[in-house]
Coordinates of C-alpha atoms in Angstrom, one line a residue:
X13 CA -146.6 47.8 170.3
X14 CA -146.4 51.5 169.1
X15 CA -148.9 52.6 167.3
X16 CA -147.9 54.4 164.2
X17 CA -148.7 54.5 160.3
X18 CA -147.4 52.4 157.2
X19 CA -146.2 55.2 155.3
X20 CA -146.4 54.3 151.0
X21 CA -142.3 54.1 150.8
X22 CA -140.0 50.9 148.9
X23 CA -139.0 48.8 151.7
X24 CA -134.9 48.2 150.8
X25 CA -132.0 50.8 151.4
X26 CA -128.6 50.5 149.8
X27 CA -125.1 51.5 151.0
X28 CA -121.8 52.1 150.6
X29 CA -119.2 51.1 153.2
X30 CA -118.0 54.6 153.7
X31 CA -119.8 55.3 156.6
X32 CA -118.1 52.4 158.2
X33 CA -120.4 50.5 160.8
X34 CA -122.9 53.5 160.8
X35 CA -125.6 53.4 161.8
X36 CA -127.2 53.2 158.1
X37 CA -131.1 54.7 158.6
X38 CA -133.5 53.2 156.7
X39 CA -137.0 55.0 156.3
X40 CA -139.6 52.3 156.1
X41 CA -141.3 51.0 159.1
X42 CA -141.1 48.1 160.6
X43 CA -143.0 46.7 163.8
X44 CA -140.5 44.7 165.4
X45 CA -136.3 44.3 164.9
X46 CA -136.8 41.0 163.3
X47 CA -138.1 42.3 160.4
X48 CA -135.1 43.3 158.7
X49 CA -132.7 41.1 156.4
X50 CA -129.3 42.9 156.4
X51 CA -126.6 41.6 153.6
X52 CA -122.8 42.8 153.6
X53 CA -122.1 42.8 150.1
X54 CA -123.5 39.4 149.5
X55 CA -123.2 37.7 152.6
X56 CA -126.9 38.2 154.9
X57 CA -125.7 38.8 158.0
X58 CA -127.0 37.6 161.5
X59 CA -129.0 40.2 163.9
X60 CA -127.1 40.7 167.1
X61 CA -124.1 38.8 166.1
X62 CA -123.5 40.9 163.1
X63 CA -125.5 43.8 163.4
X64 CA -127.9 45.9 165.9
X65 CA -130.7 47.3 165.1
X66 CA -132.5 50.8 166.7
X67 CA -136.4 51.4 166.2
X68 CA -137.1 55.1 166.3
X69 CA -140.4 56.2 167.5
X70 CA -142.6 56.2 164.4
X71 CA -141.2 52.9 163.4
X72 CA -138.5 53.8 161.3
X73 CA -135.0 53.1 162.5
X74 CA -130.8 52.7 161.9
X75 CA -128.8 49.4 161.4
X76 CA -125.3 49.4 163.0
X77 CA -122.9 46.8 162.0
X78 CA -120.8 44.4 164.4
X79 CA -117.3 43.2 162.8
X80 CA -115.6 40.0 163.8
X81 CA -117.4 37.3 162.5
X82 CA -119.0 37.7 159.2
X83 CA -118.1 41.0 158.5
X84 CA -114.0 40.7 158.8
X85 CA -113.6 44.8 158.9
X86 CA -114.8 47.5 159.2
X87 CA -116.4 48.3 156.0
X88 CA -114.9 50.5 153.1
X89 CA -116.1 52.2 150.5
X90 CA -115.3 49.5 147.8
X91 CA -118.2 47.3 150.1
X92 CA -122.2 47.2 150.2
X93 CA -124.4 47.5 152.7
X94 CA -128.3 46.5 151.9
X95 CA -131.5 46.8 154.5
X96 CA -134.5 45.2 153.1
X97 CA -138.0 44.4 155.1
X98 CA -138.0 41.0 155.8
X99 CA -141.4 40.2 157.9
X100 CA -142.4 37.0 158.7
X101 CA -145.4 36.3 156.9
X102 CA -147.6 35.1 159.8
X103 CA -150.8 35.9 161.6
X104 CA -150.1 36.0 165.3
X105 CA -153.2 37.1 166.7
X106 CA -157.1 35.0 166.4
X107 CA -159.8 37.2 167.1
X108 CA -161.9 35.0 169.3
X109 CA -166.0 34.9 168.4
X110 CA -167.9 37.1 170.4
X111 CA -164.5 38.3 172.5
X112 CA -162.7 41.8 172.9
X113 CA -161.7 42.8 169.9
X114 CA -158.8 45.4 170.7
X115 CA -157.4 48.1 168.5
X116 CA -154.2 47.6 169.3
X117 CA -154.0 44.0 168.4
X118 CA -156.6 45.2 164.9
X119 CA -153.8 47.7 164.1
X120 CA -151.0 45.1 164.9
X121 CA -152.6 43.3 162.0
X122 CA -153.6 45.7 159.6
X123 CA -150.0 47.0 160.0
X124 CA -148.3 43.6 159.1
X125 CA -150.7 43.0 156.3
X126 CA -149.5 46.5 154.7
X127 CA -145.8 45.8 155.1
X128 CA -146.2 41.9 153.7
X129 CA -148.0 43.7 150.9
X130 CA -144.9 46.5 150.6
X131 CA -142.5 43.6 150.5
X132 CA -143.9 41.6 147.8
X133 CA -143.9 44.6 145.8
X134 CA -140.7 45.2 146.7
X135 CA -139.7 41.9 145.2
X136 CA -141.6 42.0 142.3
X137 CA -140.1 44.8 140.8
X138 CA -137.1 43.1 141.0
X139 CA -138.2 39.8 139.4
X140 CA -138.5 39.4 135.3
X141 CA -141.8 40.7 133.9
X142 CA -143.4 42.2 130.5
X143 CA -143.5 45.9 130.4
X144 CA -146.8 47.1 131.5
X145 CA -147.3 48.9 128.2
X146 CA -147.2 45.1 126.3
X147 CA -150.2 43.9 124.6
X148 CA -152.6 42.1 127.2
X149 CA -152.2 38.8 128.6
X150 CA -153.8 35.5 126.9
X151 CA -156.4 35.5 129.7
X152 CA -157.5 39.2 129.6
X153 CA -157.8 38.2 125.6
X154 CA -153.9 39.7 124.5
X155 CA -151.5 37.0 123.6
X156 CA -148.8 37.7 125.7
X157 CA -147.7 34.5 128.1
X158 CA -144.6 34.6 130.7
X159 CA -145.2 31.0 131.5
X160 CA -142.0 29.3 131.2
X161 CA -141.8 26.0 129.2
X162 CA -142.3 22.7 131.5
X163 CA -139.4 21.5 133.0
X164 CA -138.8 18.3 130.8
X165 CA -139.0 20.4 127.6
X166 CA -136.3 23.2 129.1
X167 CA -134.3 20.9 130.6
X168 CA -130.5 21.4 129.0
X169 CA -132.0 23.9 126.4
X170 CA -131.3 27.8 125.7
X171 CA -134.3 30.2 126.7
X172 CA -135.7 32.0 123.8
X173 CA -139.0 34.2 122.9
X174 CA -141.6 33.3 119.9
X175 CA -142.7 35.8 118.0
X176 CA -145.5 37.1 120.4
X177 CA -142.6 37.6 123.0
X178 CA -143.4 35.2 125.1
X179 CA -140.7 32.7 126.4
X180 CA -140.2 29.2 124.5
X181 CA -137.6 26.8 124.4
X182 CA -134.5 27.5 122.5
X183 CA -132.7 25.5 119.8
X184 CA -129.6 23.4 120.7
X185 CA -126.1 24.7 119.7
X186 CA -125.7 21.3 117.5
X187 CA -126.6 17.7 117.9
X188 CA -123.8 15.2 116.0
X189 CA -125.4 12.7 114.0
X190 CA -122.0 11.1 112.5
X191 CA -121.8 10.3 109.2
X192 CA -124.6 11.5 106.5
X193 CA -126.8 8.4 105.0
X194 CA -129.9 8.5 103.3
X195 CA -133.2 7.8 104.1
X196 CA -132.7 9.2 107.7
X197 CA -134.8 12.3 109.4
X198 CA -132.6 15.5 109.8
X199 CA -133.3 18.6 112.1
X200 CA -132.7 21.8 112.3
X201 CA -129.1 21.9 114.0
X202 CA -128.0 18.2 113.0
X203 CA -124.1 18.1 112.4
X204 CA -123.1 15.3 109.9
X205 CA -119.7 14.2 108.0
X206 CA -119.5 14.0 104.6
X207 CA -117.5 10.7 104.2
X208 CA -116.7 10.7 101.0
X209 CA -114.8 14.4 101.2
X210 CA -114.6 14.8 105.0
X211 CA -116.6 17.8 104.6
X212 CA -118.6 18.7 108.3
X213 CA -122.4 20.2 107.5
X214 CA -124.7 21.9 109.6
X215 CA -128.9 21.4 109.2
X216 CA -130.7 24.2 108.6
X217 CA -134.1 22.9 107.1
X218 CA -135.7 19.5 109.0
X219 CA -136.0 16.7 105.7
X220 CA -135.3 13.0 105.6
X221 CA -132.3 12.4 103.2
X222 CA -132.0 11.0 100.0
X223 CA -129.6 10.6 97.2
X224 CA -125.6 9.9 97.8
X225 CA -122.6 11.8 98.7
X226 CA -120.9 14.2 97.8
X227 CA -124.0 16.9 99.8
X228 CA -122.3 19.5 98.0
X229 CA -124.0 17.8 94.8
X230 CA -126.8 16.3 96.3
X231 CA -130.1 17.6 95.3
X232 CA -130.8 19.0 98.9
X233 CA -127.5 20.9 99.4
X234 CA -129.5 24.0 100.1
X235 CA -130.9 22.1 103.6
X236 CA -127.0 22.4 104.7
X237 CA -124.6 24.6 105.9
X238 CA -120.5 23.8 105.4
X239 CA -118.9 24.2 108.8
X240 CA -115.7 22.7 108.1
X241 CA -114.3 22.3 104.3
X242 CA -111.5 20.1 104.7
X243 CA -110.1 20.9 101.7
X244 CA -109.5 23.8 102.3
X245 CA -107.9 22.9 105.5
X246 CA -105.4 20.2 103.7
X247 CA -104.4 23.1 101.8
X248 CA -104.0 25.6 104.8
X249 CA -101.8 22.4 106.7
X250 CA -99.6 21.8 103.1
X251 CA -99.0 26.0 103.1
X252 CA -97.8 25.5 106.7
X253 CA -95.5 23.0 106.0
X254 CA -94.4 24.7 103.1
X255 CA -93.7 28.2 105.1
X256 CA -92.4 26.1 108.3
X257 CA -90.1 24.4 105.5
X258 CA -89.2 27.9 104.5
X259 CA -88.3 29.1 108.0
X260 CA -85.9 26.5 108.4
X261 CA -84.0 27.0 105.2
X262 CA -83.2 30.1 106.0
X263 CA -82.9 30.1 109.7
X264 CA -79.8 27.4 108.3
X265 CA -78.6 30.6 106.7
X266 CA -78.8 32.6 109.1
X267 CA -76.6 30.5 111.5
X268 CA -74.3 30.7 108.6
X269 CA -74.0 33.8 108.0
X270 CA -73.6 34.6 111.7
X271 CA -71.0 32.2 111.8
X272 CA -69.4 34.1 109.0
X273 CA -70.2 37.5 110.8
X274 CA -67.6 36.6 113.4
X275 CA -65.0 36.2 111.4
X276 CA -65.3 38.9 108.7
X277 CA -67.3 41.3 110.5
X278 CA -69.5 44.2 110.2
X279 CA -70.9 43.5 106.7
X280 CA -71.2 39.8 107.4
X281 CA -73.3 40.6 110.2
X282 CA -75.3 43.1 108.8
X283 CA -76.1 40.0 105.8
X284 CA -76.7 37.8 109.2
X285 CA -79.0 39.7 110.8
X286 CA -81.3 40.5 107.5
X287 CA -81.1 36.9 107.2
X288 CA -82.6 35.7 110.3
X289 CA -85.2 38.6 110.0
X290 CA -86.3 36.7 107.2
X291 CA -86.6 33.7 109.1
X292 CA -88.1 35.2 111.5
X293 CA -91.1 36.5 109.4
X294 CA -91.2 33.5 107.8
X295 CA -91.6 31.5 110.7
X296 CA -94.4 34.3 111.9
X297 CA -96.4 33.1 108.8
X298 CA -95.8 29.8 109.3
X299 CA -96.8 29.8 112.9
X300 CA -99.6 31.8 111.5
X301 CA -100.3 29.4 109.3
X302 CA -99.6 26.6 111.9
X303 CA -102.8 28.0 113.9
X304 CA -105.0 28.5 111.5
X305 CA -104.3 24.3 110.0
X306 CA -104.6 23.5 113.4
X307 CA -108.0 25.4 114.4
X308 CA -109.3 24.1 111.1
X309 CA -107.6 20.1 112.1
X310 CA -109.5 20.8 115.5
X311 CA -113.2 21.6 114.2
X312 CA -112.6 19.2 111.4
X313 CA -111.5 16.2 114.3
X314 CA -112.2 12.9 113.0
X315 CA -113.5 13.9 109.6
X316 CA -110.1 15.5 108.3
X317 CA -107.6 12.7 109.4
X318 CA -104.9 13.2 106.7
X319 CA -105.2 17.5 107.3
X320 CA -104.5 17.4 111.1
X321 CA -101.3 15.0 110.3
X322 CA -100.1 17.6 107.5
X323 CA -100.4 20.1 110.6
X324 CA -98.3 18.0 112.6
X325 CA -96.0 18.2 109.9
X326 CA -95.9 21.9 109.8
X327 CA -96.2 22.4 113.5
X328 CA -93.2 20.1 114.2
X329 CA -91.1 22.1 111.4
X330 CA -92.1 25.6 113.1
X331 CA -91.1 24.1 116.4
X332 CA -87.1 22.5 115.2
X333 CA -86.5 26.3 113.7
X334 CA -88.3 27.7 117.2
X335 CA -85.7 25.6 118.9
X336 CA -82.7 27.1 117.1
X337 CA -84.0 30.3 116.9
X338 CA -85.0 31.2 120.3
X339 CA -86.6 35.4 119.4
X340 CA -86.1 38.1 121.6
X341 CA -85.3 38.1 125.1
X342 CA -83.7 40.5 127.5
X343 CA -81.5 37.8 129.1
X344 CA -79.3 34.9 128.5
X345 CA -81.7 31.8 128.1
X346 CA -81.1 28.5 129.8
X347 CA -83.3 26.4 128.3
X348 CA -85.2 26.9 124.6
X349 CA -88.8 28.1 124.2
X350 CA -89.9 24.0 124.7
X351 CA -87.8 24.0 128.0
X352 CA -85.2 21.7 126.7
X353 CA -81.5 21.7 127.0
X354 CA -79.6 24.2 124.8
X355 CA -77.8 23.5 121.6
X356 CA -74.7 24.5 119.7
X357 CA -75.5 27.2 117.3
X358 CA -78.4 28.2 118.9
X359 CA -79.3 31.9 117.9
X360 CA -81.1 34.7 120.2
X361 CA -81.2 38.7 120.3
X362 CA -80.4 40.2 123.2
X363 CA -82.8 43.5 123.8
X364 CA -80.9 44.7 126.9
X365 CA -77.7 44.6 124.7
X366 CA -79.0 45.0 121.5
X367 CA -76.9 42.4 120.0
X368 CA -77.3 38.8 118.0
X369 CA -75.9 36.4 120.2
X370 CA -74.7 32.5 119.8
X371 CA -74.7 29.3 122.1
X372 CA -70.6 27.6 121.8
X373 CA -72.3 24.8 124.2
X374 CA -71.0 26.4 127.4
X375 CA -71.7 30.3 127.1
X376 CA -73.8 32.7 125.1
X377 CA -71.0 35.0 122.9
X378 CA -72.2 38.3 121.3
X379 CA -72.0 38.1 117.3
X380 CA -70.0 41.1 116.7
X381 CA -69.8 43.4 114.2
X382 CA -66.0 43.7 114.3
X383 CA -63.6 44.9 116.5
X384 CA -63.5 48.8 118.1
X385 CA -60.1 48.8 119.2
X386 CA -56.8 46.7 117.7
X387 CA -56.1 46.2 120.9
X388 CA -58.8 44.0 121.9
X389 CA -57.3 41.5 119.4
X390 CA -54.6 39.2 120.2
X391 CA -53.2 38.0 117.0
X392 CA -54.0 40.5 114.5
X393 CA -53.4 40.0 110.7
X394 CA -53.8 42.8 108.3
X395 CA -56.0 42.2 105.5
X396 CA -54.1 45.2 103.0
X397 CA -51.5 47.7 103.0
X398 CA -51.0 49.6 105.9
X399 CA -51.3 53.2 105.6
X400 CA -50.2 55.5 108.4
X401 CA -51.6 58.6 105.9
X402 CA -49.8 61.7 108.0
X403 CA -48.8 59.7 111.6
X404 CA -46.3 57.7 113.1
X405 CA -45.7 54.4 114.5
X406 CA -44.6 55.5 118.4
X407 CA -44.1 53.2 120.9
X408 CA -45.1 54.1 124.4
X409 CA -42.4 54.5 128.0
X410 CA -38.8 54.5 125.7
X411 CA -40.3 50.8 124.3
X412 CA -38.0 49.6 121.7
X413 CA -40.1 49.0 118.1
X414 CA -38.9 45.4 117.5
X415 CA -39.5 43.8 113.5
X416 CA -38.9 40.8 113.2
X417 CA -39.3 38.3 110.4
X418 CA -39.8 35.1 110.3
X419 CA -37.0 32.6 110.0
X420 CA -35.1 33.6 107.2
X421 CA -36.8 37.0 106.3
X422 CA -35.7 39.7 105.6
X423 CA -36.7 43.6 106.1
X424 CA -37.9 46.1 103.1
X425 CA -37.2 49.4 103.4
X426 CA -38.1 51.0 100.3
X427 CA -35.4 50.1 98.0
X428 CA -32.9 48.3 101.0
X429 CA -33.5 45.0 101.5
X430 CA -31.8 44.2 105.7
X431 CA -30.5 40.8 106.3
X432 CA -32.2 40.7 109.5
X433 CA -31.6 36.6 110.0
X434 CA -28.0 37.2 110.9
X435 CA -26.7 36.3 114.4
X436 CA -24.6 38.8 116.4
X437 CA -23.1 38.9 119.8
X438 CA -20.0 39.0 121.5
X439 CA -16.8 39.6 119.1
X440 CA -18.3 41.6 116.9
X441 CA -18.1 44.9 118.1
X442 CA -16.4 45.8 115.0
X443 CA -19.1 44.9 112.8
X444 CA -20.1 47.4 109.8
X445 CA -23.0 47.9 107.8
X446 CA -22.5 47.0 104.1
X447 CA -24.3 47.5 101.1
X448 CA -24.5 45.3 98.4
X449 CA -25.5 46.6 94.7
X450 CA -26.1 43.5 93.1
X451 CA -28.7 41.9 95.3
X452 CA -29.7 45.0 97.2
X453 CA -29.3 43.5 100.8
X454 CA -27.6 45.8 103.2
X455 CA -25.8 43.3 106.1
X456 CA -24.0 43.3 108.8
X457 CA -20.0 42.4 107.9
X458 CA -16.8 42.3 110.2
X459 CA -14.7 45.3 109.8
X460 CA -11.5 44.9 107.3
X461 CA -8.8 46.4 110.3
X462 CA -10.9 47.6 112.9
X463 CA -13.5 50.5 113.1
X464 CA -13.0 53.2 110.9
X465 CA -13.8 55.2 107.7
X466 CA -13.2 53.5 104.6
X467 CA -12.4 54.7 101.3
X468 CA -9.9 54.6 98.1
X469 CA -12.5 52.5 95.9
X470 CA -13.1 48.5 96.5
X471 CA -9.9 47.3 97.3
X472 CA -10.6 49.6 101.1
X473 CA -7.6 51.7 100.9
X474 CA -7.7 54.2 103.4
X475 CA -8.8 53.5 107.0
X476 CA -9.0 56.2 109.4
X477 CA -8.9 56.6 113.1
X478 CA -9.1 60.0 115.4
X479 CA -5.8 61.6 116.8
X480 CA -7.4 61.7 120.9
X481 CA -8.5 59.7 123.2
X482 CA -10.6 61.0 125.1
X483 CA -11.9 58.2 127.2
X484 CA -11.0 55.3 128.8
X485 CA -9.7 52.4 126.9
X486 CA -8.9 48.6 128.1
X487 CA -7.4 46.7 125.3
X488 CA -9.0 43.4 125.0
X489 CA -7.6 40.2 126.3
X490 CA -5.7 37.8 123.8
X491 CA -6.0 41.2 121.7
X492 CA -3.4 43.3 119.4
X493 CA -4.3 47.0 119.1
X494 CA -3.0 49.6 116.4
X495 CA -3.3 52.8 115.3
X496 CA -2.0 55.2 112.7
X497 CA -0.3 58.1 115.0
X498 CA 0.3 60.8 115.9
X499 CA -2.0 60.0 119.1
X500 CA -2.6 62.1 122.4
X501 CA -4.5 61.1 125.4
X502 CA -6.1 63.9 127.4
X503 CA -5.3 64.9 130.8
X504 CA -7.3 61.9 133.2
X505 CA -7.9 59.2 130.1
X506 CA -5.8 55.9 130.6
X507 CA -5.4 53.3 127.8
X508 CA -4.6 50.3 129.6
X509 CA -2.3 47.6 128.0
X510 CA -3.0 43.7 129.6
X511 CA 0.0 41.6 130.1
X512 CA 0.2 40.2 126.4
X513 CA -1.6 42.6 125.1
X514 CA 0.1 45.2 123.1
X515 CA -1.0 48.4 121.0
X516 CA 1.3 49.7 118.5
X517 CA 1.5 53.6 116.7
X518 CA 2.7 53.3 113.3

């Protein structure tokens, strides 16, 4: 063994991983390489297998790490690498009466009894202890003690410190002692029920009982704490129900008025959505309310029987409007916030969209606020008057612009009232347009003698015809044709007369 000194230094280094697998120096000295304990983070780690250690010449030395079995990788910066002495505490060598007694095996000793000396001190400053500034300790004549409490008395309790400082056994969080009676020994900590009220009370001066229930009038209601005042919690469960009652109501209306929104538009919606913002708040403080009944149902447990039903009450309420109601989501939902099927009439708003939607049964349909464009309606009726203001009604690529009234209707323009029922086709070429004064209906009439102006007061005179023709002219079939003369017929123009057919010039 070398021989070297102890110098006075704490025998434990701590790393970081950043250095990887080192090596990681440490200062102290140790004799031998087993007298290290090496921990990766907080696994200790196996000499050889894990790590290799290298003693310099004045006993100090480097630790260098070996991955693959208990160290997975090579260390990072987020790991910690600690080096603490770890000597056997042993004596290896018997100086023999009256035999050699060698320096080297004297130093070998005095050596290890420094370092087992560094490493208990090493330890101890990392174990619990008074300050060395406290008062003395009970046997110097000081009254501080850091004897823990015996085992039996500590067992299952909370570690606490008298007034001296020195360590005792705590108080238990509670200890349930059922219903209050009289006559019986209390403690510090004891929970009771009141049964009369359903009240829950917590100890906080020991006494034996006496006198009846209600505590709240009993002569040693100072020596109690309320923890739970069910009253109050009934009354918390019947606001619940009351708000959750609420919700409903007006998440009905909302549906309503949604409905309603669809088929009216934009200000039926606007009413819609106010609506279910209601409900929505409303529900809020019911669910609000919900909780608190319920937290107050909870603590109370058997001693508030009728509150935690009322809460039930409320809770179920809060959970049919939840159902129809479904809040806001940034997709289509398939089921409702329980995970059940979907219903008819169920309501969401869409965030992505920005829009109130509604469940047919099959599909979710955007409430809308009316439509943008007439034509994305397929049958549209007009609501009022139709007021082109300075435009026109144009139809688009030479489109005819058909009216067309139903059955027997007729068409209004301003003061002229058209017969528009009336059937036409084949024959009547001829036809005219007449007016009628008496009922205001302008029709469509077979001509008096052919086409032609008419004049010379009601009995139709005068009928006129031109003096050229100037196109082409086939007289009809089965027809007589006639016309006041004289008549030309310009260069190229034929009038063609069928076989018993014939056209006459008066």
């Amino acid at each position: 063994m070398a021989d070297y000194n102890i110098n006075a230094v704490t025998r434990r280094a701590v790393f970081t991983g950043s250095a990887g697998l080192g090596p990681y120096a440490f200062t102290f000295e140790i004799i031998d390489s087993g007298d290290l304990a090496v921990y990766f983070n907080a696994a200790k780690l196996t000499i050889t297998t894990d790590y290799t250690v290298a003693i310099n010449a004045n006993g100090t030395g480097s630790v260098t790490i070996v991955t693959g079995t208990n160290v997975p990788s090579t260390p990072t910066g987020s790991d910690q690498i600690v080096i603490v002495g770890a000597r056997d505490i042993e004596r290896t060598t018997d100086f023999v009466t009256a035999g050699d007694l060698l320096a080297s095996s004297l130093n070998e000793q005095l050596d290890s009894l420094t370092i087992f000396d560094q490493q208990v001190s090493e330890e101890g400053r990392r174990a619990m202890r008074a300050p060395v500034f406290d008062p003395a300790l009970v046997e110097d004549g000081g009254v501080v003690d850091m004897t823990l409490p015996t085992k039996a008395s500590r067992a299952g309790k909370t570690l606490a410190f008298d007034s001296n400082g020195n360590p005792v056994v705590g108080e238990d969080i509670g200890n349930w002692r059922g219903n209050w009676a009289a006559s019986v020994a209390y403690g510090v900590r004891d929970l009771v029920k009141d049964a009369s009220n359903y009240n829950v009370y917590r100890c906080n001066t020991a006494h034996t009982s006496s006198g009846s229930t209600p505590i709240s009038s009993n002569a040693d209601v100072a020596k109690w704490d309320l923890v739970i005042d069910a009253a109050y919690a009934a009354t918390q469960a019947t606001n619940a129900a009351a708000s959750a009652t609420a919700a409903a109501t007006s998440a009905t209306a909302a549906a309503t008025s949604a409905t309603a929104a669809t088929t009216n538009g934009a200000a039926q919606v606007t009413l819609a959505a106010a609506q279910v913002a209601l409900a929505t708040t409303q529900a809020s403080n019911a669910a609000t309310s919900a909780t608190t009944a319920s937290t107050q149902a909870t603590n109370s447990a058997s001693s508030a029987t009728a509150a935690a039903a009322s809460a039930a009450a409320a809770a179920a309420s809060a959970d049919t409007f939840d159902d129809t109601y479904l809040g806001s989501k940034s997709s289509d939902p398939t089921v409702d916030n329980d995970g059940d099927p979907l219903n008819a009439g169920d309501l969401y708003f869409n965030t992505s969209s920005n829009a109130l939607k509604y469940y047919t049964g099959s599909a979710w349909v955007a409430v809308v606020p009316g439509i943008s464009d007439i034509v994305s309606d397929t049958t549209p009726q007009l609501g009022g008057n139709l007021d082109v203001v300075t435009h026109s009604i144009v139809s688009t690529s030479n489109r005819d612009i058909t009216i067309n009234p139903n059955g027997t209707g007729n068409v209004l323009i301003g003061n002229y009232e058209f017969d528009a029922d009336q059937s036409v086709g084949a024959g009547q070429d001829d036809y005219v347009l007449t007016y009628d004064n008496s009922t205001g209906h302008v029709s469509l009439e077979a001509a008096a003698g052919g086409a032609g102006a008419v004049g010379g007061g009601s009995d139709e005179i005068f009928y006129e015809n031109g003096q050229t023709v100037t196109t082409n002219y086939t007289i009809t079939n089965g027809k007589n044709a006639m016309s006041a003369g004289p008549i030309s017929i310009n260069s190229g123009v034929t009038v063609t007369v069928g076989t018993g057919e014939t056209w006459t010039v008066v």
